[in-house]
Amino acid sequence: MSRARFVVVSVAAALTVAATASLGLWQLDRAAQKTALEASIRSRADLPAWDNRELLAQADPASGAYRPVRLRGQWLAQHNVFLDNRQMDGRVGFFLVTPLRLSGSDRAVLVQRGWVPRDFNDRLRVPEVATPPGEVTVNGRLAPPPGRLYQFGETGTGPIRQNIDPAAYRLETGLALLDPSVQQTGDDEGPLRRHWPLPATDVQKHHGYAFQWFALCALVAGLYLWFQIIQPRRQRARLHGPDAR
């Protein structure tokens, strides 16, 4: 019976050690992937900016995420969206998103123009932000659409919303929107703040998870050696003397 117990415990310990070691290696691999992604994002920031023609010529503009752009077009302020509960520099307010119709084209791109504070005394009040008429030049970087926050019910259609769904927004406005959006960069403009952080890759988080898995692996291996090998041998030695070894 003790022999069968030893085999069962040994198999369970071996499987646990293999599983935890594999999970630790997987976390290290994820960290390496995100480190490479972070390096790629930073290297794209140093590339020459795309203009209208170069952006429209891309088969997949989203593949140039975080590359600089310098676009000319006209703001479509009638389609402004203020995304609620967005943070910048530790303050909660709105992200102002405005479509820009690109000059010489019928295509448009969503521009995250910046963060603005909200009126907490009147939560339905839309901030006053000046929008220049006519053709403008927008400096920024390609970026995914604004991240989604948890919300109750469907996405609204008013100027203040919790999230913006690009596909639904295309149908709502009838605009031929490109897939990526643009985060406008440069100096703050009136109430608009443009202190955009680069996306968090959470490399340290994966290193922490890897340490936990490897620590658990070492613990299981240590407990197995102590309770299944070292301690039984010491007990036999005490009961039967040196010959029992």
mmCIF file of C-alpha atoms in Angstrom:
data_model
loop_
_atom_site.group_PDB
_atom_site.id
_atom_site.type_symbol
_atom_site.label_atom_id
_atom_site.label_comp_id
_atom_site.label_asym_id
_atom_site.label_seq_id
_atom_site.Cartn_x
_atom_site.Cartn_y
_atom_site.Cartn_z
ATOM 1 C CA MET A 1 0.000 0.000 0.000
ATOM 2 C CA SER A 2 2.866 2.388 0.874
ATOM 3 C CA ARG A 3 4.486 1.604 -2.497
ATOM 4 C CA ALA A 4 1.290 2.547 -4.357
ATOM 5 C CA ARG A 5 1.046 5.736 -2.291
ATOM 6 C CA PHE A 6 4.654 6.605 -3.149
ATOM 7 C CA VAL A 7 3.966 6.167 -6.874
ATOM 8 C CA VAL A 8 0.772 8.266 -6.763
ATOM 9 C CA VAL A 9 2.477 11.068 -4.843
ATOM 10 C CA SER A 10 5.510 10.948 -7.153
ATOM 11 C CA VAL A 11 3.371 11.186 -10.287
ATOM 12 C CA ALA A 12 1.312 14.048 -8.823
ATOM 13 C CA ALA A 13 4.450 15.915 -7.786
ATOM 14 C CA ALA A 14 6.076 15.415 -11.202
ATOM 15 C CA LEU A 15 2.977 16.692 -12.994
ATOM 16 C CA THR A 16 2.731 19.702 -10.690
ATOM 17 C CA VAL A 17 6.413 20.559 -11.120
ATOM 18 C CA ALA A 18 6.123 20.242 -14.900
ATOM 19 C CA ALA A 19 2.951 22.354 -15.022
ATOM 20 C CA THR A 20 4.233 25.166 -12.793
ATOM 21 C CA ALA A 21 7.593 25.272 -14.590
ATOM 22 C CA SER A 22 5.791 25.460 -17.941
ATOM 23 C CA LEU A 23 3.561 28.274 -16.700
ATOM 24 C CA GLY A 24 6.597 30.165 -15.445
ATOM 25 C CA LEU A 25 8.317 29.810 -18.819
ATOM 26 C CA TRP A 26 5.108 30.910 -20.562
ATOM 27 C CA GLN A 27 5.013 34.086 -18.451
ATOM 28 C CA LEU A 28 8.644 34.808 -19.339
ATOM 29 C CA ASP A 29 7.790 34.331 -23.007
ATOM 30 C CA ARG A 30 4.859 36.759 -22.667
ATOM 31 C CA ALA A 31 7.195 39.269 -21.024
ATOM 32 C CA ALA A 32 9.654 38.896 -23.910
ATOM 33 C CA GLN A 33 6.849 39.433 -26.452
ATOM 34 C CA LYS A 34 5.679 42.586 -24.703
ATOM 35 C CA THR A 35 9.240 43.870 -24.382
ATOM 36 C CA ALA A 36 9.580 43.458 -28.154
ATOM 37 C CA LEU A 37 6.220 45.217 -28.647
ATOM 38 C CA GLU A 38 7.323 48.123 -26.464
ATOM 39 C CA ALA A 39 10.566 48.430 -28.431
ATOM 40 C CA SER A 40 8.588 48.371 -31.691
ATOM 41 C CA ILE A 41 6.234 51.112 -30.473
ATOM 42 C CA ARG A 42 9.145 53.312 -29.413
ATOM 43 C CA SER A 43 10.977 52.749 -32.687
ATOM 44 C CA ARG A 44 7.874 53.724 -34.695
ATOM 45 C CA ALA A 45 7.724 57.014 -32.805
ATOM 46 C CA ASP A 46 11.027 57.987 -34.465
ATOM 47 C CA LEU A 47 9.847 57.255 -38.028
ATOM 48 C CA PRO A 48 8.899 60.046 -40.450
ATOM 49 C CA ALA A 49 5.295 61.162 -40.155
ATOM 50 C CA TRP A 50 2.772 59.919 -42.694
ATOM 51 C CA ASP A 51 0.773 62.547 -44.566
ATOM 52 C CA ASN A 52 -2.691 62.079 -46.081
ATOM 53 C CA ARG A 53 -1.421 60.345 -49.203
ATOM 54 C CA GLU A 54 0.853 57.945 -47.345
ATOM 55 C CA LEU A 55 -1.814 57.072 -44.781
ATOM 56 C CA LEU A 56 -4.461 56.390 -47.423
ATOM 57 C CA ALA A 57 -1.992 54.291 -49.446
ATOM 58 C CA GLN A 58 -1.602 51.770 -46.618
ATOM 59 C CA ALA A 59 -3.412 48.468 -47.105
ATOM 60 C CA ASP A 60 -3.705 48.198 -43.319
ATOM 61 C CA PRO A 61 -3.192 51.595 -41.659
ATOM 62 C CA ALA A 62 -3.630 49.990 -38.227
ATOM 63 C CA SER A 63 -0.309 48.207 -38.761
ATOM 64 C CA GLY A 64 1.399 51.576 -38.273
ATOM 65 C CA ALA A 65 0.050 52.050 -34.752
ATOM 66 C CA TYR A 66 1.905 54.774 -32.805
ATOM 67 C CA ARG A 67 3.621 56.073 -35.924
ATOM 68 C CA PRO A 68 3.546 59.892 -36.259
ATOM 69 C CA VAL A 69 1.133 61.454 -38.742
ATOM 70 C CA ARG A 70 0.703 64.965 -40.093
ATOM 71 C CA LEU A 71 -2.735 65.198 -41.636
ATOM 72 C CA ARG A 72 -4.666 67.943 -43.347
ATOM 73 C CA GLY A 73 -8.428 68.049 -43.280
ATOM 74 C CA GLN A 74 -11.564 69.627 -41.913
ATOM 75 C CA TRP A 75 -13.028 69.046 -38.469
ATOM 76 C CA LEU A 76 -16.576 67.682 -38.406
ATOM 77 C CA ALA A 77 -17.514 69.198 -35.069
ATOM 78 C CA GLN A 78 -21.187 68.296 -35.498
ATOM 79 C CA HIS A 79 -20.114 64.717 -34.750
ATOM 80 C CA ASN A 80 -18.172 65.512 -31.560
ATOM 81 C CA VAL A 81 -18.239 62.807 -28.891
ATOM 82 C CA PHE A 82 -17.212 63.382 -25.274
ATOM 83 C CA LEU A 83 -16.157 60.069 -23.724
ATOM 84 C CA ASP A 84 -17.010 60.086 -20.027
ATOM 85 C CA ASN A 85 -14.988 58.863 -17.038
ATOM 86 C CA ARG A 86 -11.607 59.203 -18.750
ATOM 87 C CA GLN A 87 -8.474 59.991 -16.778
ATOM 88 C CA MET A 88 -5.398 62.044 -17.515
ATOM 89 C CA ASP A 89 -2.797 63.138 -14.975
ATOM 90 C CA GLY A 90 -4.922 61.592 -12.229
ATOM 91 C CA ARG A 91 -8.027 63.677 -13.015
ATOM 92 C CA VAL A 92 -11.370 62.398 -14.310
ATOM 93 C CA GLY A 93 -13.085 64.089 -17.224
ATOM 94 C CA PHE A 94 -13.800 63.607 -20.930
ATOM 95 C CA PHE A 95 -11.822 62.548 -23.971
ATOM 96 C CA LEU A 96 -12.962 64.707 -26.878
ATOM 97 C CA VAL A 97 -13.186 62.696 -30.108
ATOM 98 C CA THR A 98 -13.823 64.501 -33.394
ATOM 99 C CA PRO A 99 -13.740 63.063 -36.928
ATOM 100 C CA LEU A 100 -11.382 64.750 -39.389
ATOM 101 C CA ARG A 101 -12.325 64.553 -43.096
ATOM 102 C CA LEU A 102 -9.047 64.209 -44.934
ATOM 103 C CA SER A 103 -8.346 66.786 -47.622
ATOM 104 C CA GLY A 104 -8.599 65.458 -51.168
ATOM 105 C CA SER A 105 -10.542 62.381 -50.037
ATOM 106 C CA ASP A 106 -13.936 61.254 -48.826
ATOM 107 C CA ARG A 107 -12.272 59.291 -46.026
ATOM 108 C CA ALA A 108 -12.219 60.424 -42.405
ATOM 109 C CA VAL A 109 -10.326 59.486 -39.273
ATOM 110 C CA LEU A 110 -11.357 59.707 -35.636
ATOM 111 C CA VAL A 111 -9.069 62.069 -33.749
ATOM 112 C CA GLN A 112 -8.694 61.914 -29.992
ATOM 113 C CA ARG A 113 -8.143 65.638 -29.571
ATOM 114 C CA GLY A 114 -7.380 65.592 -25.854
ATOM 115 C CA TRP A 115 -8.767 65.472 -22.341
ATOM 116 C CA VAL A 116 -11.095 68.134 -20.927
ATOM 117 C CA PRO A 117 -12.468 68.543 -17.385
ATOM 118 C CA ARG A 118 -16.138 68.039 -16.733
ATOM 119 C CA ASP A 119 -18.629 70.086 -14.741
ATOM 120 C CA PHE A 120 -19.483 67.910 -11.744
ATOM 121 C CA ASN A 121 -22.324 70.240 -10.797
ATOM 122 C CA ASP A 122 -24.028 69.634 -14.146
ATOM 123 C CA ARG A 123 -23.075 66.230 -15.485
ATOM 124 C CA LEU A 124 -25.013 66.813 -18.716
ATOM 125 C CA ARG A 125 -23.128 69.990 -19.574
ATOM 126 C CA VAL A 126 -20.850 69.675 -22.597
ATOM 127 C CA PRO A 127 -17.518 71.521 -22.219
ATOM 128 C CA GLU A 128 -16.901 74.438 -24.544
ATOM 129 C CA VAL A 129 -13.987 73.597 -26.846
ATOM 130 C CA ALA A 130 -13.093 75.768 -29.814
ATOM 131 C CA THR A 131 -12.932 73.926 -33.138
ATOM 132 C CA PRO A 132 -11.123 75.814 -35.928
ATOM 133 C CA PRO A 133 -13.128 76.038 -39.178
ATOM 134 C CA GLY A 134 -11.730 75.339 -42.617
ATOM 135 C CA GLU A 135 -8.687 73.229 -43.405
ATOM 136 C CA VAL A 136 -6.416 72.450 -40.482
ATOM 137 C CA THR A 137 -3.173 70.531 -39.977
ATOM 138 C CA VAL A 138 -3.251 67.886 -37.237
ATOM 139 C CA ASN A 139 -0.089 66.402 -35.776
ATOM 140 C CA GLY A 140 -0.483 63.164 -33.879
ATOM 141 C CA ARG A 141 0.158 59.460 -33.857
ATOM 142 C CA LEU A 142 -1.887 56.521 -35.027
ATOM 143 C CA ALA A 143 -3.500 54.643 -32.168
ATOM 144 C CA PRO A 144 -6.277 52.127 -31.551
ATOM 145 C CA PRO A 145 -9.745 53.582 -30.858
ATOM 146 C CA PRO A 146 -10.291 54.696 -27.247
ATOM 147 C CA GLY A 147 -10.479 51.771 -24.851
ATOM 148 C CA ARG A 148 -13.887 50.556 -23.753
ATOM 149 C CA LEU A 149 -15.093 51.030 -20.197
ATOM 150 C CA TYR A 150 -17.773 48.975 -18.501
ATOM 151 C CA GLN A 151 -21.234 50.354 -19.131
ATOM 152 C CA PHE A 152 -24.853 49.441 -18.452
ATOM 153 C CA GLY A 153 -26.991 48.989 -21.547
ATOM 154 C CA GLU A 154 -26.247 49.981 -25.107
ATOM 155 C CA THR A 155 -23.877 52.703 -26.271
ATOM 156 C CA GLY A 156 -25.760 56.000 -26.508
ATOM 157 C CA THR A 157 -25.892 58.369 -29.475
ATOM 158 C CA GLY A 158 -25.661 61.713 -27.673
ATOM 159 C CA PRO A 159 -22.581 63.915 -27.386
ATOM 160 C CA ILE A 160 -21.684 62.413 -23.978
ATOM 161 C CA ARG A 161 -21.042 58.672 -24.047
ATOM 162 C CA GLN A 162 -19.259 56.037 -22.058
ATOM 163 C CA ASN A 163 -17.758 54.352 -25.140
ATOM 164 C CA ILE A 164 -17.592 54.749 -28.888
ATOM 165 C CA ASP A 165 -18.098 51.782 -31.188
ATOM 166 C CA PRO A 166 -16.372 52.616 -34.516
ATOM 167 C CA ALA A 167 -18.645 50.315 -36.530
ATOM 168 C CA ALA A 168 -21.836 51.765 -35.038
ATOM 169 C CA TYR A 169 -20.416 55.283 -35.318
ATOM 170 C CA ARG A 170 -19.819 54.748 -39.058
ATOM 171 C CA LEU A 171 -23.490 53.829 -39.520
ATOM 172 C CA GLU A 172 -24.644 56.697 -37.316
ATOM 173 C CA THR A 173 -22.632 59.384 -39.121
ATOM 174 C CA GLY A 174 -22.362 57.879 -42.615
ATOM 175 C CA LEU A 175 -18.624 58.645 -42.592
ATOM 176 C CA ALA A 176 -16.055 56.473 -44.360
ATOM 177 C CA LEU A 177 -13.848 56.096 -41.307
ATOM 178 C CA LEU A 178 -10.407 54.543 -41.373
ATOM 179 C CA ASP A 179 -9.847 51.785 -38.821
ATOM 180 C CA PRO A 180 -7.168 53.399 -36.638
ATOM 181 C CA SER A 181 -7.746 56.617 -34.755
ATOM 182 C CA VAL A 182 -5.280 59.429 -34.174
ATOM 183 C CA GLN A 183 -4.151 60.801 -30.836
ATOM 184 C CA GLN A 184 -3.481 64.482 -31.439
ATOM 185 C CA THR A 185 -0.158 65.548 -29.979
ATOM 186 C CA GLY A 186 1.536 68.870 -29.385
ATOM 187 C CA ASP A 187 0.967 71.612 -26.845
ATOM 188 C CA ASP A 188 -2.175 71.815 -24.759
ATOM 189 C CA GLU A 189 -4.853 73.893 -26.472
ATOM 190 C CA GLY A 190 -7.269 75.820 -24.294
ATOM 191 C CA PRO A 191 -8.924 73.294 -21.949
ATOM 192 C CA LEU A 192 -7.559 70.357 -23.962
ATOM 193 C CA ARG A 193 -4.742 68.370 -22.357
ATOM 194 C CA ARG A 194 -2.649 66.012 -24.490
ATOM 195 C CA HIS A 195 -0.427 64.131 -22.067
ATOM 196 C CA TRP A 196 -0.998 60.772 -23.754
ATOM 197 C CA PRO A 197 0.913 57.886 -22.155
ATOM 198 C CA LEU A 198 2.262 55.069 -24.291
ATOM 199 C CA PRO A 199 0.304 51.818 -23.826
ATOM 200 C CA ALA A 200 1.238 49.892 -20.704
ATOM 201 C CA THR A 201 2.837 46.581 -21.622
ATOM 202 C CA ASP A 202 2.866 45.278 -18.004
ATOM 203 C CA VAL A 203 6.189 43.489 -18.450
ATOM 204 C CA GLN A 204 6.869 43.568 -14.710
ATOM 205 C CA LYS A 205 3.517 41.888 -14.075
ATOM 206 C CA HIS A 206 4.568 38.891 -16.183
ATOM 207 C CA HIS A 207 7.932 38.717 -14.406
ATOM 208 C CA GLY A 208 6.063 38.679 -11.092
ATOM 209 C CA TYR A 209 3.761 35.866 -12.243
ATOM 210 C CA ALA A 210 6.764 33.903 -13.518
ATOM 211 C CA PHE A 211 8.461 34.244 -10.118
ATOM 212 C CA GLN A 212 5.328 32.968 -8.382
ATOM 213 C CA TRP A 213 5.072 29.916 -10.656
ATOM 214 C CA PHE A 214 8.770 29.075 -10.295
ATOM 215 C CA ALA A 215 8.534 29.546 -6.523
ATOM 216 C CA LEU A 216 5.577 27.144 -6.387
ATOM 217 C CA CYS A 217 7.517 24.695 -8.573
ATOM 218 C CA ALA A 218 10.489 24.836 -6.194
ATOM 219 C CA LEU A 219 8.196 24.463 -3.158
ATOM 220 C CA VAL A 220 6.510 21.343 -4.543
ATOM 221 C CA ALA A 221 9.877 19.825 -5.480
ATOM 222 C CA GLY A 222 11.293 20.631 -2.040
ATOM 223 C CA LEU A 223 8.295 19.194 -0.192
ATOM 224 C CA TYR A 224 8.449 16.040 -2.287
ATOM 225 C CA LEU A 225 12.140 15.521 -1.572
ATOM 226 C CA TRP A 226 11.658 16.143 2.137
ATOM 227 C CA PHE A 227 8.535 14.062 2.795
ATOM 228 C CA GLN A 228 9.047 11.255 0.269
ATOM 229 C CA ILE A 229 12.800 10.735 0.315
ATOM 230 C CA ILE A 230 14.770 12.526 3.041
ATOM 231 C CA GLN A 231 12.396 12.123 5.990
ATOM 232 C CA PRO A 232 11.594 8.399 5.363
ATOM 233 C CA ARG A 233 15.307 7.630 5.133
ATOM 234 C CA ARG A 234 16.007 9.436 8.397
ATOM 235 C CA GLN A 235 13.166 7.582 10.085
ATOM 236 C CA ARG A 236 14.488 4.224 8.876
ATOM 237 C CA ALA A 237 17.954 5.185 10.051
ATOM 238 C CA ARG A 238 16.684 5.957 13.552
ATOM 239 C CA LEU A 239 14.690 2.715 13.755
ATOM 240 C CA HIS A 240 17.153 0.281 12.233
ATOM 241 C CA GLY A 241 20.518 1.942 12.464
ATOM 242 C CA PRO A 242 22.998 2.758 9.684
ATOM 243 C CA ASP A 243 22.430 -0.603 7.915
ATOM 244 C CA ALA A 244 18.866 0.450 6.990
ATOM 245 C CA ARG A 245 20.274 3.011 4.621
#
